[in-house]
Amino acid sequence: MKNKTRDLLFFVIAIIIFYALLFALGFTCPIKAVTGISCPGCGMTRAYLSLLRIRPDLAFSYHPLFPLPAIFLLAYIFRRRLPEKFKKIGMILVLVLFFLVYLVRMADPSDDIVVCRPKDSIIYRAYEYVIKK
């Protein structure tokens, strides 16, 4: 049990360090940086930062599903006490919710968090750089 807790803690710390490095380099989302298309989780980090600043209204505007990772962490901690059926239904529900929120946000042209701008991607810029040379 202690090894699993230590591994989970190590994993969470590694993710935090990874994202801190990305922010330091000017990237907010690795998928968006490479493709120019936002991922379904875009806005999640900004939502948590807003929550730390005690701005839940702003947090929900960045990503309305931002509480779910914390709920997943609790579910992981108590996974042995949860019925298998509950875990499966919960996972499907979360995936459907993320997909629906992503589609709605992607279809909203006024949403500047979830965007589709392939010309801003690293791939496109590299392509232009190679073509112009």
PDB file of C-alpha atoms in Angstrom:
ATOM      1  CA  MET A   1       0.000   0.000   0.000  1.00  0.00           C
ATOM      2  CA  LYS A   2       2.775   2.450   0.851  1.00  0.00           C
ATOM      3  CA  ASN A   3       4.491   1.837  -2.499  1.00  0.00           C
ATOM      4  CA  LYS A   4       1.305   2.649  -4.407  1.00  0.00           C
ATOM      5  CA  THR A   5       0.775   5.846  -2.430  1.00  0.00           C
ATOM      6  CA  ARG A   6       4.386   6.837  -2.999  1.00  0.00           C
ATOM      7  CA  ASP A   7       4.064   6.076  -6.723  1.00  0.00           C
ATOM      8  CA  LEU A   8       0.879   8.146  -6.986  1.00  0.00           C
ATOM      9  CA  LEU A   9       2.520  11.041  -5.170  1.00  0.00           C
ATOM     10  CA  PHE A  10       5.572  10.797  -7.438  1.00  0.00           C
ATOM     11  CA  PHE A  11       3.310  10.763 -10.506  1.00  0.00           C
ATOM     12  CA  VAL A  12       1.372  13.854  -9.358  1.00  0.00           C
ATOM     13  CA  ILE A  13       4.608  15.729  -8.572  1.00  0.00           C
ATOM     14  CA  ALA A  14       6.066  14.747 -11.956  1.00  0.00           C
ATOM     15  CA  ILE A  15       2.984  16.132 -13.738  1.00  0.00           C
ATOM     16  CA  ILE A  16       3.190  19.380 -11.776  1.00  0.00           C
ATOM     17  CA  ILE A  17       6.891  19.765 -12.652  1.00  0.00           C
ATOM     18  CA  PHE A  18       6.212  18.945 -16.320  1.00  0.00           C
ATOM     19  CA  TYR A  19       3.491  21.583 -16.589  1.00  0.00           C
ATOM     20  CA  ALA A  20       5.599  24.134 -14.695  1.00  0.00           C
ATOM     21  CA  LEU A  21       8.363  23.628 -17.273  1.00  0.00           C
ATOM     22  CA  LEU A  22       5.870  24.017 -20.120  1.00  0.00           C
ATOM     23  CA  PHE A  23       4.571  27.261 -18.617  1.00  0.00           C
ATOM     24  CA  ALA A  24       8.132  28.506 -18.148  1.00  0.00           C
ATOM     25  CA  LEU A  25       8.751  27.845 -21.863  1.00  0.00           C
ATOM     26  CA  GLY A  26       5.557  29.683 -22.817  1.00  0.00           C
ATOM     27  CA  PHE A  27       3.367  26.659 -23.626  1.00  0.00           C
ATOM     28  CA  THR A  28       0.033  26.265 -21.899  1.00  0.00           C
ATOM     29  CA  CYS A  29      -0.962  23.001 -23.567  1.00  0.00           C
ATOM     30  CA  PRO A  30       1.407  20.595 -25.324  1.00  0.00           C
ATOM     31  CA  ILE A  31      -1.308  19.327 -27.679  1.00  0.00           C
ATOM     32  CA  LYS A  32      -2.360  22.840 -28.631  1.00  0.00           C
ATOM     33  CA  ALA A  33       1.271  23.872 -29.133  1.00  0.00           C
ATOM     34  CA  VAL A  34       1.970  21.005 -31.513  1.00  0.00           C
ATOM     35  CA  THR A  35      -1.350  20.884 -33.421  1.00  0.00           C
ATOM     36  CA  GLY A  36      -2.924  24.314 -32.903  1.00  0.00           C
ATOM     37  CA  ILE A  37      -6.085  22.582 -31.720  1.00  0.00           C
ATOM     38  CA  SER A  38      -7.106  22.691 -28.080  1.00  0.00           C
ATOM     39  CA  CYS A  39      -7.516  19.458 -26.162  1.00  0.00           C
ATOM     40  CA  PRO A  40     -10.645  18.578 -24.158  1.00  0.00           C
ATOM     41  CA  GLY A  41      -8.799  19.538 -20.959  1.00  0.00           C
ATOM     42  CA  CYS A  42      -7.721  22.990 -22.111  1.00  0.00           C
ATOM     43  CA  GLY A  43      -8.436  25.570 -19.450  1.00  0.00           C
ATOM     44  CA  MET A  44      -8.164  23.060 -16.617  1.00  0.00           C
ATOM     45  CA  THR A  45      -4.878  24.429 -15.237  1.00  0.00           C
ATOM     46  CA  ARG A  46      -6.130  28.007 -15.441  1.00  0.00           C
ATOM     47  CA  ALA A  47      -9.303  26.898 -13.660  1.00  0.00           C
ATOM     48  CA  TYR A  48      -7.304  25.480 -10.758  1.00  0.00           C
ATOM     49  CA  LEU A  49      -5.119  28.580 -10.595  1.00  0.00           C
ATOM     50  CA  SER A  50      -8.291  30.690 -10.451  1.00  0.00           C
ATOM     51  CA  LEU A  51      -9.631  28.502  -7.688  1.00  0.00           C
ATOM     52  CA  LEU A  52      -6.412  29.047  -5.730  1.00  0.00           C
ATOM     53  CA  ARG A  53      -7.061  32.779  -6.108  1.00  0.00           C
ATOM     54  CA  ILE A  54     -10.546  32.140  -4.685  1.00  0.00           C
ATOM     55  CA  ARG A  55     -12.275  32.904  -7.990  1.00  0.00           C
ATOM     56  CA  PRO A  56     -14.579  29.890  -8.560  1.00  0.00           C
ATOM     57  CA  ASP A  57     -16.631  31.875 -11.085  1.00  0.00           C
ATOM     58  CA  LEU A  58     -13.545  32.358 -13.218  1.00  0.00           C
ATOM     59  CA  ALA A  59     -12.509  28.738 -12.652  1.00  0.00           C
ATOM     60  CA  PHE A  60     -15.802  27.469 -14.090  1.00  0.00           C
ATOM     61  CA  SER A  61     -15.438  29.778 -17.085  1.00  0.00           C
ATOM     62  CA  TYR A  62     -12.012  28.318 -17.877  1.00  0.00           C
ATOM     63  CA  HIS A  63     -13.299  24.744 -17.665  1.00  0.00           C
ATOM     64  CA  PRO A  64     -16.689  23.758 -16.267  1.00  0.00           C
ATOM     65  CA  LEU A  65     -15.481  20.235 -15.417  1.00  0.00           C
ATOM     66  CA  PHE A  66     -12.433  21.286 -13.408  1.00  0.00           C
ATOM     67  CA  PRO A  67     -13.662  19.585 -10.176  1.00  0.00           C
ATOM     68  CA  LEU A  68     -13.606  16.150 -11.821  1.00  0.00           C
ATOM     69  CA  PRO A  69      -9.857  15.424 -11.479  1.00  0.00           C
ATOM     70  CA  ALA A  70     -10.120  16.017  -7.717  1.00  0.00           C
ATOM     71  CA  ILE A  71     -13.111  13.670  -7.594  1.00  0.00           C
ATOM     72  CA  PHE A  72     -11.105  11.106  -9.591  1.00  0.00           C
ATOM     73  CA  LEU A  73      -8.258  11.397  -7.107  1.00  0.00           C
ATOM     74  CA  LEU A  74     -10.668  10.664  -4.258  1.00  0.00           C
ATOM     75  CA  ALA A  75     -12.179   7.777  -6.208  1.00  0.00           C
ATOM     76  CA  TYR A  76      -8.685   6.395  -6.790  1.00  0.00           C
ATOM     77  CA  ILE A  77      -7.846   6.642  -3.099  1.00  0.00           C
ATOM     78  CA  PHE A  78     -11.064   4.824  -2.136  1.00  0.00           C
ATOM     79  CA  ARG A  79     -11.182   2.558  -5.216  1.00  0.00           C
ATOM     80  CA  ARG A  80     -11.356  -0.635  -3.184  1.00  0.00           C
ATOM     81  CA  ARG A  81     -14.552   0.548  -1.485  1.00  0.00           C
ATOM     82  CA  LEU A  82     -16.317   1.492  -4.727  1.00  0.00           C
ATOM     83  CA  PRO A  83     -18.332  -1.101  -6.661  1.00  0.00           C
ATOM     84  CA  GLU A  84     -16.982  -2.005 -10.099  1.00  0.00           C
ATOM     85  CA  LYS A  85     -20.251  -1.015 -11.761  1.00  0.00           C
ATOM     86  CA  PHE A  86     -20.045   2.448 -10.178  1.00  0.00           C
ATOM     87  CA  LYS A  87     -16.477   2.879 -11.476  1.00  0.00           C
ATOM     88  CA  LYS A  88     -17.415   1.838 -15.027  1.00  0.00           C
ATOM     89  CA  ILE A  89     -20.505   4.035 -15.184  1.00  0.00           C
ATOM     90  CA  GLY A  90     -18.549   6.929 -13.676  1.00  0.00           C
ATOM     91  CA  MET A  91     -15.785   6.608 -16.263  1.00  0.00           C
ATOM     92  CA  ILE A  92     -18.244   6.515 -19.155  1.00  0.00           C
ATOM     93  CA  LEU A  93     -20.152   9.488 -17.754  1.00  0.00           C
ATOM     94  CA  VAL A  94     -16.973  11.537 -17.374  1.00  0.00           C
ATOM     95  CA  LEU A  95     -15.822  10.723 -20.912  1.00  0.00           C
ATOM     96  CA  VAL A  96     -19.223  11.695 -22.339  1.00  0.00           C
ATOM     97  CA  LEU A  97     -19.255  14.931 -20.314  1.00  0.00           C
ATOM     98  CA  PHE A  98     -15.760  15.900 -21.482  1.00  0.00           C
ATOM     99  CA  PHE A  99     -16.677  15.133 -25.098  1.00  0.00           C
ATOM    100  CA  LEU A 100     -19.903  17.171 -24.933  1.00  0.00           C
ATOM    101  CA  VAL A 101     -18.260  20.142 -23.217  1.00  0.00           C
ATOM    102  CA  TYR A 102     -15.437  20.004 -25.754  1.00  0.00           C
ATOM    103  CA  LEU A 103     -17.843  20.006 -28.709  1.00  0.00           C
ATOM    104  CA  VAL A 104     -19.895  22.883 -27.312  1.00  0.00           C
ATOM    105  CA  ARG A 105     -16.794  24.935 -26.559  1.00  0.00           C
ATOM    106  CA  MET A 106     -15.212  24.170 -29.931  1.00  0.00           C
ATOM    107  CA  ALA A 107     -18.413  25.253 -31.721  1.00  0.00           C
ATOM    108  CA  ASP A 108     -18.504  28.571 -29.837  1.00  0.00           C
ATOM    109  CA  PRO A 109     -16.560  31.135 -31.899  1.00  0.00           C
ATOM    110  CA  SER A 110     -16.378  33.519 -28.937  1.00  0.00           C
ATOM    111  CA  ASP A 111     -14.559  30.927 -26.784  1.00  0.00           C
ATOM    112  CA  ASP A 112     -10.896  31.911 -26.742  1.00  0.00           C
ATOM    113  CA  ILE A 113      -9.799  29.011 -24.529  1.00  0.00           C
ATOM    114  CA  VAL A 114     -10.789  26.088 -26.745  1.00  0.00           C
ATOM    115  CA  VAL A 115      -9.682  27.001 -30.256  1.00  0.00           C
ATOM    116  CA  CYS A 116      -8.854  25.484 -33.598  1.00  0.00           C
ATOM    117  CA  ARG A 117      -5.924  27.451 -35.026  1.00  0.00           C
ATOM    118  CA  PRO A 118      -3.654  25.047 -36.910  1.00  0.00           C
ATOM    119  CA  LYS A 119      -1.613  27.951 -38.321  1.00  0.00           C
ATOM    120  CA  ASP A 120      -0.434  28.719 -34.774  1.00  0.00           C
ATOM    121  CA  SER A 121       0.958  25.206 -34.324  1.00  0.00           C
ATOM    122  CA  ILE A 122       4.589  24.170 -34.140  1.00  0.00           C
ATOM    123  CA  ILE A 123       3.978  21.740 -37.006  1.00  0.00           C
ATOM    124  CA  TYR A 124       2.639  24.457 -39.308  1.00  0.00           C
ATOM    125  CA  ARG A 125       5.400  26.880 -38.392  1.00  0.00           C
ATOM    126  CA  ALA A 126       8.036  24.219 -39.043  1.00  0.00           C
ATOM    127  CA  TYR A 127       6.368  23.441 -42.382  1.00  0.00           C
ATOM    128  CA  GLU A 128       6.399  27.135 -43.352  1.00  0.00           C
ATOM    129  CA  TYR A 129      10.018  27.453 -42.284  1.00  0.00           C
ATOM    130  CA  VAL A 130      11.061  24.494 -44.455  1.00  0.00           C
ATOM    131  CA  ILE A 131       8.992  25.660 -47.465  1.00  0.00           C
ATOM    132  CA  LYS A 132      10.346  29.236 -47.347  1.00  0.00           C
ATOM    133  CA  LYS A 133      13.971  28.069 -47.267  1.00  0.00           C
TER     134      LYS A 133
END
